[in-house]
Coordinates of C-alpha atoms and ligand atoms in Angstrom, one line a residue:
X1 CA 144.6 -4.5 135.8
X2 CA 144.9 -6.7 132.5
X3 CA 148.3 -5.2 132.2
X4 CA 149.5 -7.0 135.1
X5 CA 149.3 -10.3 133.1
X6 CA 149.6 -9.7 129.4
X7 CA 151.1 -7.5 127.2
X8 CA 149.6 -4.9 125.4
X9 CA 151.0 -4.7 121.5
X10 CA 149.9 -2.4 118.6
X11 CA 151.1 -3.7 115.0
X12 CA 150.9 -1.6 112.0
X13 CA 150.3 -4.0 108.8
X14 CA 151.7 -1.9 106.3
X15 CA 150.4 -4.4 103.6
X16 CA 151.4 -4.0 99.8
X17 CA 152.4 -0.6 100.9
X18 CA 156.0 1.5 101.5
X19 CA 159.0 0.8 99.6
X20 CA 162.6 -0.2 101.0
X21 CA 163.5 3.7 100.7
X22 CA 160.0 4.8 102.0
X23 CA 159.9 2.2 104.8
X24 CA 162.9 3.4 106.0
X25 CA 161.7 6.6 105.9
X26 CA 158.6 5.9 108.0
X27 CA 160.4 4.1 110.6
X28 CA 162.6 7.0 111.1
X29 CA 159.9 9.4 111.8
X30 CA 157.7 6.9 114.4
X31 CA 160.7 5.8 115.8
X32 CA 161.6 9.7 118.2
X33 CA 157.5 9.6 118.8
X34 CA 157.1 5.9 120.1
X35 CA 160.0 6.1 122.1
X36 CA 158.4 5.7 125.6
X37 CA 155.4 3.5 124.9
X38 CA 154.5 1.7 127.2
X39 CA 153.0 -0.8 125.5
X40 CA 154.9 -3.1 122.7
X41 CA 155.3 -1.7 119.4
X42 CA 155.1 -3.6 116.2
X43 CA 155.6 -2.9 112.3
X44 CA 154.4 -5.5 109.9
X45 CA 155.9 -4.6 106.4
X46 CA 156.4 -5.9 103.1
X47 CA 158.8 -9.1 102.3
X48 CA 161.4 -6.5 100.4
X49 CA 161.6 -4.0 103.4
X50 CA 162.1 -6.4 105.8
X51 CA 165.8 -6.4 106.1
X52 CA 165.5 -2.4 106.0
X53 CA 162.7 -1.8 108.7
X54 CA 165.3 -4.2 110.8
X55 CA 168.2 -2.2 110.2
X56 CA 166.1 0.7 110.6
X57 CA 164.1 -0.1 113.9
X58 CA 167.7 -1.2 115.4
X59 CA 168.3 0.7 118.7
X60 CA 164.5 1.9 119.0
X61 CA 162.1 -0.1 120.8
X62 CA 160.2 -1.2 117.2
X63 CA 160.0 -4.7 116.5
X64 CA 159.3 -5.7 113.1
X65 CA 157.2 -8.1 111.8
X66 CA 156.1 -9.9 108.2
X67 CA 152.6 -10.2 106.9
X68 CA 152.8 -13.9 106.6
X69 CA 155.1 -16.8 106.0
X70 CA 155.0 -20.3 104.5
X71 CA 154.8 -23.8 106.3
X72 CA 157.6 -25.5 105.0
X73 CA 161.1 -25.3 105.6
X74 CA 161.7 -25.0 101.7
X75 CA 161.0 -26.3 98.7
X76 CA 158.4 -26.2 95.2
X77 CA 156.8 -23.4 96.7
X78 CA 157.4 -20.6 94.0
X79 CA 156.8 -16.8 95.6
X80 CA 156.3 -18.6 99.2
X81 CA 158.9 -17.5 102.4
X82 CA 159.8 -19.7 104.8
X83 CA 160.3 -19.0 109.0
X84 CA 163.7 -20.2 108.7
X85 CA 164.3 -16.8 106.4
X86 CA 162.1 -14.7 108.4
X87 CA 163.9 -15.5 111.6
X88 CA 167.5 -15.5 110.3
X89 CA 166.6 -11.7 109.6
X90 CA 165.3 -10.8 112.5
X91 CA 162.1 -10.7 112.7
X92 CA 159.8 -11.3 115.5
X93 CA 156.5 -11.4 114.7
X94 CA 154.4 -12.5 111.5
X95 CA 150.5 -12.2 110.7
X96 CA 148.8 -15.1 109.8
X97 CA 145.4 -15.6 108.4
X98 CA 144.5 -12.0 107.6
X99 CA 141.3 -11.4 106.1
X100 CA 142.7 -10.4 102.9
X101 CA 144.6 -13.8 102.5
X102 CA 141.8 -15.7 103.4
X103 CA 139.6 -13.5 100.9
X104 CA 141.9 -13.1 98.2
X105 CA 144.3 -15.4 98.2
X106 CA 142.6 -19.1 99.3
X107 CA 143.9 -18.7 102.8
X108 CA 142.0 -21.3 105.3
X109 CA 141.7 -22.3 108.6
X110 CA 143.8 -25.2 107.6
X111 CA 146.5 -23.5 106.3
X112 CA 146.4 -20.7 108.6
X113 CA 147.1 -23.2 111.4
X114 CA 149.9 -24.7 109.5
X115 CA 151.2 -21.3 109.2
X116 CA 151.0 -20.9 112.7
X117 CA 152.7 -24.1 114.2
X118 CA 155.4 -23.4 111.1
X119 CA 156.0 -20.0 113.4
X120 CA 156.2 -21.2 116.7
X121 CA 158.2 -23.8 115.7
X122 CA 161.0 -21.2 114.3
X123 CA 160.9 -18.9 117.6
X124 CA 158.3 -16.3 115.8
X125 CA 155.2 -14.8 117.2
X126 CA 152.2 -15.3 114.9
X127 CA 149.5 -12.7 115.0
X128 CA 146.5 -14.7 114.1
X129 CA 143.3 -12.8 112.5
X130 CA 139.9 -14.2 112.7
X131 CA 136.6 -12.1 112.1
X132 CA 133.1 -12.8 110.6
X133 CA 132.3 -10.9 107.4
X134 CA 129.1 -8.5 107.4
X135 CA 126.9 -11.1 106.4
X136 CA 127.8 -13.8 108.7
X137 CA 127.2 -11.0 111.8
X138 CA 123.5 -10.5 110.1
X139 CA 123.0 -13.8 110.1
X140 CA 124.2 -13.9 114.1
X141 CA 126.8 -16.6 113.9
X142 CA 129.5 -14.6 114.4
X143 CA 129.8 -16.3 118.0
X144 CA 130.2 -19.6 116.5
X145 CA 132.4 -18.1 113.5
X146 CA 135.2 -17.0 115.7
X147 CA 134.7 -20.1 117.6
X148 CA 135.6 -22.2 115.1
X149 CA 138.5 -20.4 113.9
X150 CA 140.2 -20.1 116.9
X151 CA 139.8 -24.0 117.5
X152 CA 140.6 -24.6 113.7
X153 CA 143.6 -22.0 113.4
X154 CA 145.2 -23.5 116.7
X155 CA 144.9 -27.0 116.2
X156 CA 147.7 -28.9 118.0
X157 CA 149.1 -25.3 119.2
X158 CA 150.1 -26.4 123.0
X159 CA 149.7 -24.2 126.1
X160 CA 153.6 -23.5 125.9
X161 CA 153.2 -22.5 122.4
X162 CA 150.3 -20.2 122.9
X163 CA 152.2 -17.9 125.5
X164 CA 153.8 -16.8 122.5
X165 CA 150.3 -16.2 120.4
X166 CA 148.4 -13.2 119.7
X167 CA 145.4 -12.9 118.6
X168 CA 143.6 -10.2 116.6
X169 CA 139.9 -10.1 116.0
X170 CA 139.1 -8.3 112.6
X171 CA 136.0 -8.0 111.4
X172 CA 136.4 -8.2 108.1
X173 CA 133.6 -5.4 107.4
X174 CA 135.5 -3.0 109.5
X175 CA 138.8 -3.4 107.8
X176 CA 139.6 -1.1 105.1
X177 CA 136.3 0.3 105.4
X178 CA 136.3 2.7 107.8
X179 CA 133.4 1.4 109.7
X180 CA 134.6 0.7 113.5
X181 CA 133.1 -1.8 115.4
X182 CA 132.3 0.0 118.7
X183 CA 134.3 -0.6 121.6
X184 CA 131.2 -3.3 123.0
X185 CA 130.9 -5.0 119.6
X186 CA 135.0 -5.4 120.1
X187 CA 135.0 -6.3 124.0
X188 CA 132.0 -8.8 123.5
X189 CA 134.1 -10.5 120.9
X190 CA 137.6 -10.6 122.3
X191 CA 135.7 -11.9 125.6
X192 CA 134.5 -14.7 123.4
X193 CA 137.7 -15.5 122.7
X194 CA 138.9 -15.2 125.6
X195 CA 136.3 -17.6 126.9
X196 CA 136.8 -19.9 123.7
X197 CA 140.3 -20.2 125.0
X198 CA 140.0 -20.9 128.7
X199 CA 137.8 -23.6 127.0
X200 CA 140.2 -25.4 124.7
X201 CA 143.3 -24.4 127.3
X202 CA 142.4 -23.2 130.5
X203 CA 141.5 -19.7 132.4
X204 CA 144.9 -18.6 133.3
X205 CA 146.3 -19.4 129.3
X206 CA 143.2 -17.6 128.3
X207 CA 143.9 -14.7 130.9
X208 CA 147.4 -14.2 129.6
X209 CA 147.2 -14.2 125.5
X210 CA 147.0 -11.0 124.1
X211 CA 143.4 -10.1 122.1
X212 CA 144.3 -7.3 119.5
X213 CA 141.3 -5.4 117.8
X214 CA 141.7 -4.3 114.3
X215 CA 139.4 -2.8 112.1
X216 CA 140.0 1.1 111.0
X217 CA 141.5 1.7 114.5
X218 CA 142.1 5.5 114.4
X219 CA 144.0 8.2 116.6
X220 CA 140.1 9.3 117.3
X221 CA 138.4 5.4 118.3
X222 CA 141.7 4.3 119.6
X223 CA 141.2 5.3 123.6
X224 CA 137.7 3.9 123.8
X225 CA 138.5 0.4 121.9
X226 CA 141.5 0.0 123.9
X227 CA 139.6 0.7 127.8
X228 CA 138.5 -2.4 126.9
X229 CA 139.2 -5.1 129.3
X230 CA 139.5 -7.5 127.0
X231 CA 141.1 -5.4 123.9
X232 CA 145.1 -5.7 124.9
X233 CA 146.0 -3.6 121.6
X234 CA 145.4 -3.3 117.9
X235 CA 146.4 -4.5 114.7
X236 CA 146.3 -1.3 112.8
X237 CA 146.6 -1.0 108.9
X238 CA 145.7 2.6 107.5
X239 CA 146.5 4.3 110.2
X240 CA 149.6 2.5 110.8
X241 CA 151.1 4.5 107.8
X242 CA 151.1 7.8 109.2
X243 CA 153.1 8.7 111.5
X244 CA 151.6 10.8 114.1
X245 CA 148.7 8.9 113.8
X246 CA 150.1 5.3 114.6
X247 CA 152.2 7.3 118.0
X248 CA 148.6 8.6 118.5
X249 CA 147.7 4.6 118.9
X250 CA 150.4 3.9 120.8
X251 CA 149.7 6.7 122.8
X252 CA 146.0 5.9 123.8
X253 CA 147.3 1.8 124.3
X254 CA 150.2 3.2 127.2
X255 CA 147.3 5.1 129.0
X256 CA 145.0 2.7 128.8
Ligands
PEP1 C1 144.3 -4.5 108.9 O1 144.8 -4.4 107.8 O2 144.5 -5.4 109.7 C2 143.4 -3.4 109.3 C3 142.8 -3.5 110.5 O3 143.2 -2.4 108.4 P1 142.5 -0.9 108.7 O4 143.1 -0.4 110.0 O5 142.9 -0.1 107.6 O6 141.1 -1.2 108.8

């Protein structure tokens, strides 16, 4: 039923791993096993494979994607990318505002957002991550957590621009981690921002944006995350690195 009006996607994010050689060489091996998904498939890789994966994932259905990208269109911004490079490559889609950014790196809503209207403004399609940390779901604010990044993240993102949005909730404690939230924790949550956005757009933008779970999505948890109404796909890091194991994803996301 959600099918009929939104897309479902699953994104590896490779992060700082895979070189050119090796990214080529995963490509070439989910390629033949992704072939008929029926859902959209996505690889997020390192800046220096980019131009590879593209090469790579030309003639397959596989779109590729970066793991983030700057805000300006160039300048005094030593080790930054910009859009304008990203797209002249090729490539589609970009994450924005992963936890590990925001953790490691000084990421904030602020600049996530700027980071966002920077790719819609260059024709990309940001994935946008927002999650509560452990603490912060103890504490039972993860409602108003997401909440605000949504409204932060999107600032001045208009209803045109957000048909070209997705969304991935990560909880950051399930990332990396292999703890899962279970497939309520993750439908309550993408509902939320679901709801958040029919609030700050209106119920048939909401209906149509795509709501990705992430957070050690497996070959095993992949089926009963993804029946979710709300859960239109998965941003998928570990297992996006194996092979059999990200078709397996893919898999469970066509059935489903
Ligand atoms: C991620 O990197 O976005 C992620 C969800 O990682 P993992 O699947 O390894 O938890």
């Amino acid at each position: 039923m959600k099918k009929d009006v939104r897309k479902a996607i699953i994104a590896g994010n490779w992060k700082m791993n895979k070189t050119p050689s090796e990214a080529k060489a995963l490509l070439a091996e989910i390629a033949p096993l992704v072939k008929d998904a029926g859902c959209e498939v996505v690889a997020c890789v390192p800046y220096v494979d980019l131009a590879v994966a593209i090469e790579a994932a030309e003639g397959t259905n596989i779109k590729i994607g970066a793991e983030n990208c700057h805000w300006a269109e160039s300048g005094a911004f030593t080790g930054e990318i910009s859009t304008g490079m990203l797209k002249e490559i090729g490539v589609e889609y970009v994450v924005i505002g992963h936890s590990e950014r925001r953790q490691y790196f000084g990421e904030t809503d602020e600049t996530v957002n700027k980071r966002t209207k920077a790719a819609l403004a260059a024709g990309l399609k940001p994935i946008v991550c927002v999650g509560e940390l452990l603490w912060e779901r103890e504490c039972n604010i993860t409602e108003e957590v997401v909440a605000r990044q949504i409204k932060l993240d999107l600032w001045d993102v208009t209803e045109e621009e957000l048909k070209n949005v997705v969304i991935a909730y990560e909880p950051v404690w399930a990332i990396g981690t292999g703890k899962t939230a279970t497939a309520e924790q993750a439908e309550e949550v993408c509902a939320l921002i679901r709801a958040c956005l029919a609030k700050l757009y209106n119920e048939a933008a909401a209906e149509a944006v795509t709501i990705q779970y992430g957070g050690s999505m497996n070959d095993k948890n992949a089926d009963e995350l993804l029946q979710k109404t709300n859960v239109d796909g998965g941003l998928i890091g570990g297992a996006s690195l194996v092979a059999e194991k990200f078709a397996a994803i893919v898999a469970a996301a066509t059935r489903n």
